[in-house]
């Protein structure tokens, strides 16, 4: 008997860790054996039902999953078009989707017998989530953070320290997320025996992009089931913000084969796509290699990496997860951009109409929702990932609004 | 025979190891780099390694990171690095030059064009730090077509089982990253080398160079007793920062004496 396999976009990556021509394992030889060991350990964990059961336990009882699906009725009315739903991953413990991935990786680290955890962080959300799971499991934790970000994200730095993490300010380069990632990699190279590197986004050398995606897919899987329960059908559009792209791939991946669902990723346009101060790697970058993977990057004519800019420190990264690069090239996901100003306006709109203070990251997704919803009919549905809460952002929002706290 | 193979064949008859000093291109400007290349070749460098500055040098320690930043500020680009090689070759046709750097600027230049231009202008070998054997098919065909040696990194983490795979397609010499860590930090001991080098010898007939953490003439001599070449980078960059070109050449001369004296002392 022959069975015709359904045509699926969910099979990636291939054996070399590639999504089309993107992804791969571009690391120094010192790290290569570790990457291979990690891949083997992750494959074994994936095949072990007890690993998934353990992860499910923590996601339910510690993180508080499933997160709610919320019909944003007043916002929908205000925009006067499509019916808007929020997947409320800002309700997770630690206030963002980052914890989904951190739990998965730390359980894997324990399974591999690693005794020390390192991480990089931009806004500090991934750093806080990593420090949190390290406190939970009693493992020492070192977080690399750009010196500039340490300065502008003081509350998160203090949180990490309270949680017992050592925060190392990185002053090389521009002192932001990409430099923090460089230094985390350098730490890993120097401490290969005992250290596990918890990467925060769906980027880096294989198997990280696939592994982080898998741990974040809980977002899309829950949303799909919740949407079917609430509406008896799938949404017409699903929207998520993109920095490295982990919340977006987590939302999109379970919908990739549902061709009726339009998928839209929203990059940070900063001061504008033509301003040279943005973080829109897909809209304005070109393919290259950084941090272990081939993907779209902001770079100059000589292949030197450019600094990204966004009001949201969590989107402030000159690259993007390789699977997004592939989904961009094959046209399955549309990638658009929202400026700092548009995100700020959406931030305020959401707060006022729904009583939810969103993080600046999903405020970018919401900014795009405010552009498309009015043009859609009332029986059409938009699903948006509200991937983080905005408490961490009130200081920078106040500053941009000219308010002194 | 390539220039690199020629140098190692010659040294074998002399019974000594090679000294490979490092110059970060354009640190802090083009003239300094050219003066260093010429001066090193006259003061005991057997092969010279040229660093191609990159914004995100993940395998490098603070010293080479800072040197790369200074190079970029001075306007370094791959075109500029190749121009430097071209000018050096006008007066020196015998000292092998190896370019060391990261993949992205090469991809941006175009792999095919880069290999052709590099070979034509006088480059002998390439070390691309973030191109492990698993991804090397991106570079090997064009490098081979143009007669460029692709020099592979071998690390303490590289298992015996993995060695043949890592060495597949490599030529010129093998670069042994003697510590698990970044450039210019820790130093491998004589006992480490006595344990590690034979392991690599068993897997290849290529000469073995040791780098990462080799700083003094004494350390270079220890390396020379076990391996076929000592690579010195961060220590020379620091000397340049602290003093000047002449001081770097003084150090190169001392390192060269260390390497040259090593086997006599051992014998």
XYZ file of C-alpha atoms in Angstrom:
672
model
C 0.000 0.000 0.000
C 1.340 3.404 -0.818
C 0.347 6.468 1.110
C 0.753 9.915 -0.257
C 2.244 12.093 2.408
C 0.499 15.410 2.879
C 2.465 18.352 1.660
C 3.688 19.982 4.851
C 5.764 23.009 5.712
C 6.363 21.672 9.216
C 9.105 19.146 8.441
C 12.102 21.441 8.716
C 14.939 21.610 9.332
C 16.761 18.991 7.243
C 19.628 16.839 8.525
C 22.055 19.748 8.227
C 19.830 21.985 10.273
C 18.640 23.948 7.274
C 15.333 25.500 6.332
C 15.828 25.833 2.593
C 19.166 27.633 2.361
C 18.887 29.122 5.867
C 20.061 27.853 9.231
C 23.007 25.473 9.499
C 25.824 25.243 12.032
C 28.353 28.022 11.529
C 30.395 27.740 14.695
C 34.074 27.288 15.514
C 35.299 23.713 15.759
C 35.605 23.992 19.560
C 31.816 24.291 19.775
C 30.934 21.857 17.014
C 31.147 18.680 19.132
C 28.919 20.377 21.741
C 26.328 21.330 19.171
C 26.256 17.736 17.937
C 25.957 16.446 21.501
C 23.105 18.861 22.155
C 21.326 17.771 18.993
C 21.560 14.108 19.965
C 20.385 14.835 23.512
C 17.455 16.878 22.266
C 16.388 14.195 19.781
C 16.480 11.613 22.562
C 14.481 13.868 24.909
C 11.888 14.535 22.227
C 11.368 10.815 21.787
C 11.028 10.263 25.539
C 7.434 10.699 26.766
C 8.671 11.319 30.320
C 10.525 14.444 29.142
C 7.383 15.931 27.609
C 5.370 14.915 30.683
C 7.825 16.683 32.967
C 7.758 19.805 30.787
C 3.943 19.746 30.724
C 3.887 19.552 34.515
C 5.973 22.693 34.898
C 4.133 24.545 32.133
C 0.832 23.878 33.852
C 1.670 24.320 37.517
C 4.575 26.776 37.417
C 3.971 28.875 34.295
C 0.185 28.724 34.492
C -0.561 27.332 31.042
C -2.681 27.218 29.057
C -2.714 30.983 28.737
C -6.093 32.538 28.019
C -7.502 33.396 24.615
C -9.167 36.766 25.013
C -11.739 38.336 22.730
C -10.691 41.989 22.712
C -14.192 43.305 22.180
C -13.754 46.994 22.915
C -10.617 47.173 20.821
C -12.396 45.384 17.971
C -15.283 47.877 18.190
C -12.900 50.820 18.356
C -11.138 49.685 15.191
C -14.477 48.927 13.559
C -13.617 45.810 11.578
C -12.358 42.324 12.277
C -12.946 40.442 15.496
C -9.671 40.540 17.420
C -8.431 37.861 19.766
C -5.321 38.034 21.971
C -3.361 34.941 22.865
C -2.391 36.081 26.319
C 1.136 34.821 26.850
C 1.778 37.926 28.927
C -0.096 36.114 31.714
C 2.669 33.519 32.029
C 4.843 33.510 35.126
C 7.581 36.140 34.526
C 5.270 37.989 32.156
C 6.250 36.783 28.708
C 6.522 33.755 26.430
C 10.250 33.390 27.173
C 9.679 31.023 30.093
C 8.198 28.317 27.802
C 11.570 27.891 26.152
C 13.678 28.325 29.294
C 11.876 25.491 31.034
C 12.330 23.189 28.069
C 16.038 23.962 27.830
C 16.810 23.718 31.527
C 15.090 20.332 31.731
C 17.292 19.275 28.835
C 20.374 20.699 30.584
C 19.581 18.658 33.680
C 19.052 15.573 31.567
C 22.505 16.150 30.023
C 24.109 16.500 33.448
C 25.112 20.140 32.937
C 25.635 22.076 36.152
C 25.965 25.693 35.026
C 23.667 27.834 32.890
C 24.530 30.845 30.737
C 22.277 33.085 28.671
C 22.251 36.328 26.708
C 19.573 38.940 27.086
C 18.541 42.187 25.434
C 15.594 43.738 27.280
C 16.201 41.365 30.146
C 13.048 39.263 29.670
C 14.933 36.164 28.588
C 17.528 36.846 31.282
C 14.830 37.050 33.932
C 13.151 33.891 32.644
C 16.485 32.052 32.641
C 17.401 33.311 36.121
C 13.949 32.195 37.260
C 14.283 28.597 36.079
C 17.830 28.501 37.471
C 16.479 29.554 40.870
C 13.774 26.926 40.542
C 16.260 24.155 39.823
C 19.114 25.479 41.944
C 21.656 25.923 39.139
C 24.201 28.773 39.003
C 23.378 31.246 36.243
C 25.416 33.837 34.360
C 23.584 36.279 32.100
C 25.410 38.356 29.482
C 23.789 41.699 28.817
C 24.981 44.649 26.751
C 26.256 47.475 28.941
C 23.842 49.872 27.215
C 20.933 47.528 27.975
C 22.068 47.099 31.598
C 21.729 50.850 31.918
C 18.297 51.138 30.258
C 16.760 48.007 31.829
C 17.736 48.451 35.467
C 14.597 46.844 36.957
C 15.246 43.604 35.072
C 18.919 43.644 36.068
C 17.836 43.898 39.703
C 15.304 41.087 39.210
C 17.976 38.796 37.813
C 20.288 39.553 40.697
C 17.494 38.902 43.211
C 16.955 35.570 41.503
C 20.589 34.743 42.160
C 22.030 35.282 38.684
C 25.315 36.960 37.930
C 24.751 39.695 35.334
C 27.827 40.446 33.214
C 27.687 43.793 31.378
C 29.172 43.481 27.875
C 30.895 46.574 26.580
C 32.360 45.150 23.362
C 30.797 46.360 20.116
C 27.771 48.562 20.700
C 27.008 46.942 24.046
C 23.629 45.513 23.025
C 22.019 42.125 22.402
C 24.257 40.886 19.600
C 27.378 41.655 21.634
C 25.873 39.879 24.630
C 25.349 36.846 22.394
C 28.983 36.994 21.232
C 30.182 36.967 24.825
C 27.838 34.154 25.832
C 29.307 32.092 22.980
C 32.820 32.952 24.208
C 31.908 31.815 27.700
C 30.519 28.583 26.307
C 33.714 27.898 24.328
C 35.742 28.358 27.514
C 33.479 26.204 29.714
C 32.463 23.387 27.441
C 32.436 20.637 30.045
C 29.813 21.803 32.522
C 27.916 24.648 30.860
C 24.586 24.741 29.019
C 23.791 27.797 26.926
C 20.076 28.679 26.981
C 19.553 30.747 23.831
C 16.480 32.951 24.078
C 15.275 33.089 20.517
C 14.723 30.753 17.586
C 18.151 31.544 16.137
C 21.736 30.371 16.585
C 23.337 27.165 15.329
C 21.217 24.066 14.748
C 19.508 22.602 16.818
C 18.589 25.849 18.607
C 16.184 27.299 16.006
C 14.207 24.037 15.849
C 14.410 23.381 19.585
C 13.297 26.869 20.643
C 10.504 26.708 18.081
C 9.333 23.358 19.424
C 9.249 24.702 22.973
C 7.297 27.785 21.829
C 4.814 25.877 19.649
C 2.682 25.431 22.752
C 1.467 28.988 21.997
C 0.069 28.155 18.569
C -1.212 24.722 19.531
C -3.191 26.100 22.453
C -4.447 29.058 20.410
C -5.621 26.775 17.628
C -7.629 24.574 19.990
C -8.992 27.592 21.879
C -9.999 29.299 18.665
C -11.829 26.213 17.458
C -13.632 26.096 20.770
C -14.541 29.779 20.765
C -15.413 30.232 17.103
C -15.618 26.759 15.634
C -13.053 27.761 13.047
C -9.499 28.973 12.506
C -8.636 32.677 12.411
C -8.307 34.451 9.068
C -5.118 36.181 10.130
C -2.518 35.466 12.818
C -0.127 38.282 13.767
C 3.005 38.347 15.922
C 5.959 40.659 16.545
C 9.423 39.613 15.388
C 12.814 40.282 16.908
C 14.643 36.979 16.727
C 11.223 35.524 16.135
C 10.550 32.949 18.863
C 7.032 34.039 19.866
C 6.078 34.388 16.209
C 7.350 30.974 15.138
C 5.617 29.496 18.205
C 2.330 31.002 17.084
C 2.742 30.430 13.338
C 4.180 26.938 13.149
C 1.020 25.022 14.087
C -0.839 27.040 11.397
C 1.726 26.668 8.583
C -0.244 23.979 6.788
C -3.592 25.733 7.253
C -3.489 27.699 4.041
C -6.656 29.642 4.886
C -4.788 31.393 7.713
C -2.799 34.454 6.658
C 0.330 34.733 8.792
C 1.903 38.139 9.374
C 5.152 38.853 11.213
C 5.784 42.428 12.304
C 9.384 43.667 12.480
C 10.499 46.793 14.286
C 10.821 49.714 11.879
C 12.356 51.933 14.575
C 12.504 55.490 13.268
C 11.354 54.238 9.850
C 12.546 51.630 7.354
C 14.471 54.221 5.366
C 16.046 55.837 8.413
C 18.906 53.342 8.934
C 17.666 53.098 12.499
C 15.465 50.023 12.602
C 15.610 46.296 13.295
C 13.894 45.042 10.136
C 16.260 42.289 8.950
C 13.772 40.826 6.468
C 12.497 44.111 5.060
C 15.898 45.760 4.744
C 18.577 43.108 5.261
C 20.105 40.403 3.085
C 21.241 36.829 3.765
C 24.489 36.269 5.621
C 25.991 34.325 8.522
C 25.998 35.439 12.153
C 25.727 33.659 15.497
C 25.882 30.226 13.968
C 23.206 30.461 11.306
C 22.621 31.661 7.794
C 19.746 34.117 7.776
C 18.695 37.641 6.811
C 20.930 40.203 8.513
C 21.350 43.946 8.713
C 24.807 44.421 7.228
C 26.841 46.883 5.196
C 28.333 46.346 1.741
C 31.417 44.676 3.255
C 29.403 42.152 5.249
C 29.987 43.919 8.568
C 27.012 43.625 10.879
C 25.035 46.789 11.549
C 23.495 47.823 14.827
C 19.750 47.489 15.032
C 17.474 50.069 16.601
C 14.064 49.764 18.189
C 12.220 51.397 21.057
C 11.731 47.817 22.181
C 14.979 46.331 23.462
C 13.508 42.873 22.806
C 13.321 43.500 19.044
C 16.689 45.249 18.874
C 18.591 42.517 16.986
C 20.161 42.695 13.496
C 19.216 39.105 12.593
C 16.196 36.835 12.637
C 15.565 33.134 13.158
C 16.415 31.146 10.002
C 12.992 29.533 9.669
C 11.473 33.001 9.275
C 13.967 33.747 6.499
C 12.786 30.637 4.715
C 9.075 31.351 5.303
C 9.742 34.848 3.948
C 11.416 33.563 0.798
C 8.733 30.965 0.045
C 6.052 33.555 0.761
C 4.114 31.577 3.369
C 4.433 34.342 5.970
C 4.149 38.043 5.161
C 6.626 40.257 6.956
C 5.774 43.882 7.546
C 7.101 46.515 9.941
C 5.829 49.006 12.520
C 7.689 52.091 13.738
C 8.474 53.129 17.314
C 5.714 55.740 17.084
C 3.116 53.294 15.806
C 4.012 50.836 18.570
C 3.685 53.560 21.205
C 0.241 54.490 19.897
C -0.850 50.834 19.927
C 0.552 50.428 23.444
C -1.703 53.223 24.651
C -4.729 52.050 22.669
C -4.550 48.557 24.147
C -4.124 49.886 27.663
C -7.093 52.221 27.305
C -9.532 49.896 25.566
C -8.705 46.518 27.095
C -7.151 47.301 30.450
C -4.062 45.352 29.413
C -0.633 46.999 29.421
C 1.209 45.199 26.631
C 4.973 45.012 26.276
C 6.448 47.183 23.530
C 7.243 44.021 21.534
C 3.614 42.896 20.958
C 2.684 46.568 20.652
C 4.381 46.321 17.243
C 2.088 43.431 16.309
C -0.885 45.414 17.567
C 0.205 48.426 15.527
C -0.198 46.310 12.431
C -3.532 44.959 13.644
C -4.789 48.541 13.880
C -3.853 48.987 10.208
C -5.589 45.881 8.858
C -8.549 45.325 11.184
C -10.598 48.341 9.991
C -10.360 47.057 6.398
C -11.707 43.622 7.341
C -15.325 42.604 7.845
C -16.885 42.015 11.244
C -17.082 38.259 10.779
C -13.379 37.944 10.020
C -11.014 36.999 12.828
C -7.532 38.211 13.758
C -5.476 36.263 16.284
C -2.611 38.236 17.813
C 0.055 36.986 20.148
C 0.240 39.257 23.154
C 3.582 37.761 24.068
C 4.583 39.982 26.992
C 3.279 42.426 29.529
C 4.382 46.036 29.596
C 5.265 46.677 33.219
C 8.942 46.560 32.280
C 8.360 49.248 29.639
C 6.538 51.926 31.601
C 9.733 53.884 32.225
C 10.759 54.102 28.587
C 7.170 54.768 27.493
C 6.913 57.587 30.028
C 10.156 59.024 28.722
C 8.915 58.945 25.129
C 5.634 60.544 26.141
C 7.522 63.268 27.984
C 6.262 62.217 31.412
C 8.558 62.279 34.413
C 8.008 59.426 36.899
C 54.207 22.823 -4.275
C 52.345 25.656 -2.525
C 54.326 28.326 -0.703
C 53.119 26.929 2.622
C 54.121 23.360 1.802
C 57.457 24.680 0.531
C 58.180 26.446 3.816
C 57.411 23.385 5.914
C 59.442 21.127 3.621
C 62.399 23.493 3.975
C 62.090 23.669 7.753
C 61.945 19.900 7.964
C 65.398 19.672 6.451
C 66.567 22.314 8.936
C 64.941 20.381 11.753
C 63.034 23.272 13.224
C 59.506 24.532 13.658
C 57.966 27.645 12.112
C 56.992 30.936 13.702
C 53.674 32.372 12.511
C 53.032 35.882 13.841
C 49.689 37.581 13.374
C 48.776 41.028 12.116
C 45.260 42.398 12.429
C 44.773 44.308 9.197
C 44.500 48.098 9.549
C 45.188 48.057 13.293
C 45.425 50.946 13.820
C 45.946 51.868 10.142
C 47.048 50.474 6.798
C 50.637 51.791 6.883
C 51.298 50.126 10.233
C 50.033 46.789 8.917
C 52.232 47.011 5.836
C 55.258 47.924 7.954
C 54.535 44.967 10.251
C 54.157 42.500 7.372
C 57.424 43.590 5.776
C 59.275 43.809 9.072
C 58.047 40.443 10.362
C 59.157 38.712 7.167
C 62.656 40.172 7.728
C 62.764 39.307 11.426
C 62.089 35.616 11.539
C 58.463 35.103 10.550
C 58.196 31.940 8.451
C 54.535 32.458 7.583
C 52.334 35.458 8.434
C 48.716 35.320 9.425
C 46.574 38.361 8.617
C 43.364 38.957 10.533
C 40.434 40.234 8.495
C 38.469 42.505 10.837
C 34.848 41.590 11.543
C 32.285 43.282 13.764
C 31.404 40.057 15.598
C 34.532 37.936 16.133
C 32.961 35.235 18.309
C 36.072 33.122 18.866
C 38.356 36.007 19.763
C 39.331 37.404 23.129
C 39.311 41.080 24.139
C 42.703 41.878 22.529
C 41.853 40.751 18.994
C 38.291 42.087 19.324
C 39.679 45.527 20.082
C 42.238 45.259 17.268
C 39.456 44.359 14.836
C 37.419 47.353 15.962
C 40.375 49.669 15.435
C 40.872 48.114 12.003
C 37.258 48.693 11.029
C 37.430 52.265 12.279
C 40.482 52.758 10.067
C 38.407 51.596 7.102
C 39.350 47.929 6.788
C 37.378 45.857 4.286
C 38.167 42.637 2.432
C 39.114 44.716 -0.603
C 41.468 46.642 1.646
C 43.008 43.483 3.099
C 43.598 42.061 -0.375
C 45.144 45.375 -1.410
C 47.538 45.065 1.507
C 48.530 41.583 0.345
C 49.049 42.861 -3.190
C 51.369 45.606 -2.003
C 53.345 43.246 0.267
C 53.849 40.857 -2.648
C 55.560 43.573 -4.729
C 58.630 43.193 -2.532
C 58.206 39.716 -1.061
C 57.309 36.703 -3.114
C 58.334 33.984 -0.687
C 56.672 34.469 2.724
C 53.329 32.627 2.789
C 50.336 34.698 3.834
C 47.295 33.184 5.503
C 44.091 35.160 5.930
C 42.083 34.490 9.052
C 38.564 35.728 9.608
C 34.868 35.047 9.676
C 32.529 33.903 6.964
C 30.094 36.772 6.508
C 32.413 39.313 4.867
C 33.552 36.553 2.469
C 29.935 35.690 1.594
C 29.273 39.364 1.063
C 32.288 39.666 -1.268
C 31.209 36.485 -3.063
C 33.025 33.218 -2.308
C 34.029 32.544 -5.914
C 35.324 36.047 -6.555
C 37.045 36.205 -3.179
C 38.985 32.985 -3.737
C 39.985 34.045 -7.251
C 41.073 37.534 -6.163
C 42.875 36.298 -3.048
C 44.881 33.716 -4.983
C 45.708 36.147 -7.789
C 46.942 38.813 -5.371
C 49.185 36.461 -3.417
C 47.227 34.855 -0.573
C 48.243 31.274 0.192
C 45.732 29.999 2.690
C 42.444 30.726 4.426
C 41.261 30.134 7.965
C 37.553 30.756 8.349
C 36.783 30.433 12.026
C 33.023 29.934 11.832
C 33.114 27.477 8.945
C 33.303 24.004 10.499
C 33.744 20.929 8.361
C 29.958 20.429 8.269
C 29.574 23.653 6.274
C 32.893 23.646 4.416
C 31.408 22.692 1.041
C 30.604 26.378 0.782
C 34.295 27.231 0.396
C 36.307 24.127 -0.529
C 35.512 23.940 -4.282
C 36.465 27.557 -5.003
C 39.487 27.499 -2.715
C 40.709 24.282 -4.338
C 40.180 25.591 -7.854
C 42.382 28.576 -7.040
C 45.084 26.653 -5.209
C 44.322 28.186 -1.813
C 45.009 26.037 1.225
C 42.022 25.701 3.525
C 43.460 25.446 7.016
C 41.185 23.763 9.518
C 40.892 24.313 13.215
C 41.182 21.332 15.514
C 40.199 21.820 19.160
C 40.703 19.881 22.393
C 36.996 19.031 22.085
C 37.544 17.388 18.687
C 37.346 13.656 19.376
C 39.590 11.058 17.741
C 36.543 9.768 15.912
C 35.810 13.236 14.565
C 39.400 14.103 13.515
C 39.334 12.451 10.067
C 36.101 14.285 9.245
C 37.514 17.624 10.378
C 40.708 17.139 8.393
C 38.919 16.122 5.207
C 39.741 18.629 2.500
C 42.228 20.541 4.624
C 45.678 21.425 3.351
C 48.662 23.631 4.198
C 48.746 22.913 7.902
C 46.427 22.092 10.774
C 45.672 24.852 13.267
C 45.467 23.340 16.720
C 43.432 25.556 19.041
C 45.333 24.401 22.091
C 42.814 25.444 24.743
C 39.045 25.419 25.065
C 38.497 29.141 25.100
C 39.012 32.322 23.156
C 42.220 33.783 21.736
C 44.855 35.310 23.969
C 43.682 33.921 27.284
C 44.882 30.639 28.760
C 48.035 28.833 27.685
C 48.397 25.108 27.048
C 51.147 23.404 29.103
C 53.933 21.215 27.749
C 52.123 18.218 29.215
C 48.909 19.203 27.395
C 50.782 19.418 24.118
C 52.649 16.154 24.689
C 49.269 14.503 25.111
C 47.357 16.303 22.329
C 49.769 16.671 19.412
C 50.452 12.935 18.876
C 46.694 12.414 18.764
C 46.462 14.758 15.775
C 49.652 13.396 14.176
C 48.020 10.001 14.091
C 45.259 11.421 11.919
C 47.217 13.563 9.450
C 50.540 14.003 7.731
C 50.035 17.786 7.536
C 52.217 20.058 9.704
C 50.569 21.077 12.982
C 50.567 24.674 14.177
C 49.567 25.611 17.717
C 47.783 28.838 18.532
C 45.597 30.523 21.190
C 47.559 31.555 24.274
C 51.136 31.355 22.942
C 52.734 34.572 24.197
C 56.443 34.366 25.086
C 59.614 33.007 23.435
C 59.668 30.312 26.139
C 56.117 29.233 25.351
C 56.873 29.331 21.631
C 59.899 27.085 22.296
C 57.712 24.594 24.171
C 55.289 24.547 21.250
C 58.173 24.100 18.805
C 59.336 21.006 20.670
C 56.003 19.299 20.093
C 54.450 20.845 17.019
C 55.548 22.229 13.651
C 54.654 25.865 14.171
C 53.793 28.385 16.869
C 51.197 31.063 16.167
C 51.439 34.263 18.196
C 48.755 36.944 17.968
C 47.380 38.687 21.053
C 50.789 39.261 22.675
C 52.031 41.076 19.560
C 48.891 43.183 19.297
C 49.382 44.215 22.907
C 52.991 45.187 22.235
C 51.875 47.287 19.289
C 49.283 49.005 21.468
C 51.733 49.625 24.284
C 54.791 50.496 22.191
C 55.276 50.559 18.415
C 56.136 48.637 15.254
C 59.820 48.318 16.184
C 58.903 46.765 19.511
C 56.686 44.202 17.765
C 59.550 43.298 15.423
C 61.861 42.976 18.439
C 59.369 40.513 19.949
C 59.050 38.610 16.676
C 62.827 38.244 16.584
C 62.854 36.924 20.146
C 59.989 34.521 19.425
C 61.801 33.329 16.330
C 64.937 32.685 18.398
C 62.801 30.734 20.858
C 61.407 28.569 18.093
C 64.823 28.105 16.468
C 66.524 27.140 19.722
C 63.822 24.718 20.803
C 64.875 21.497 19.140
C 68.615 21.956 19.783
C 67.776 22.449 23.448
C 65.539 19.415 23.425
C 68.212 17.284 21.694
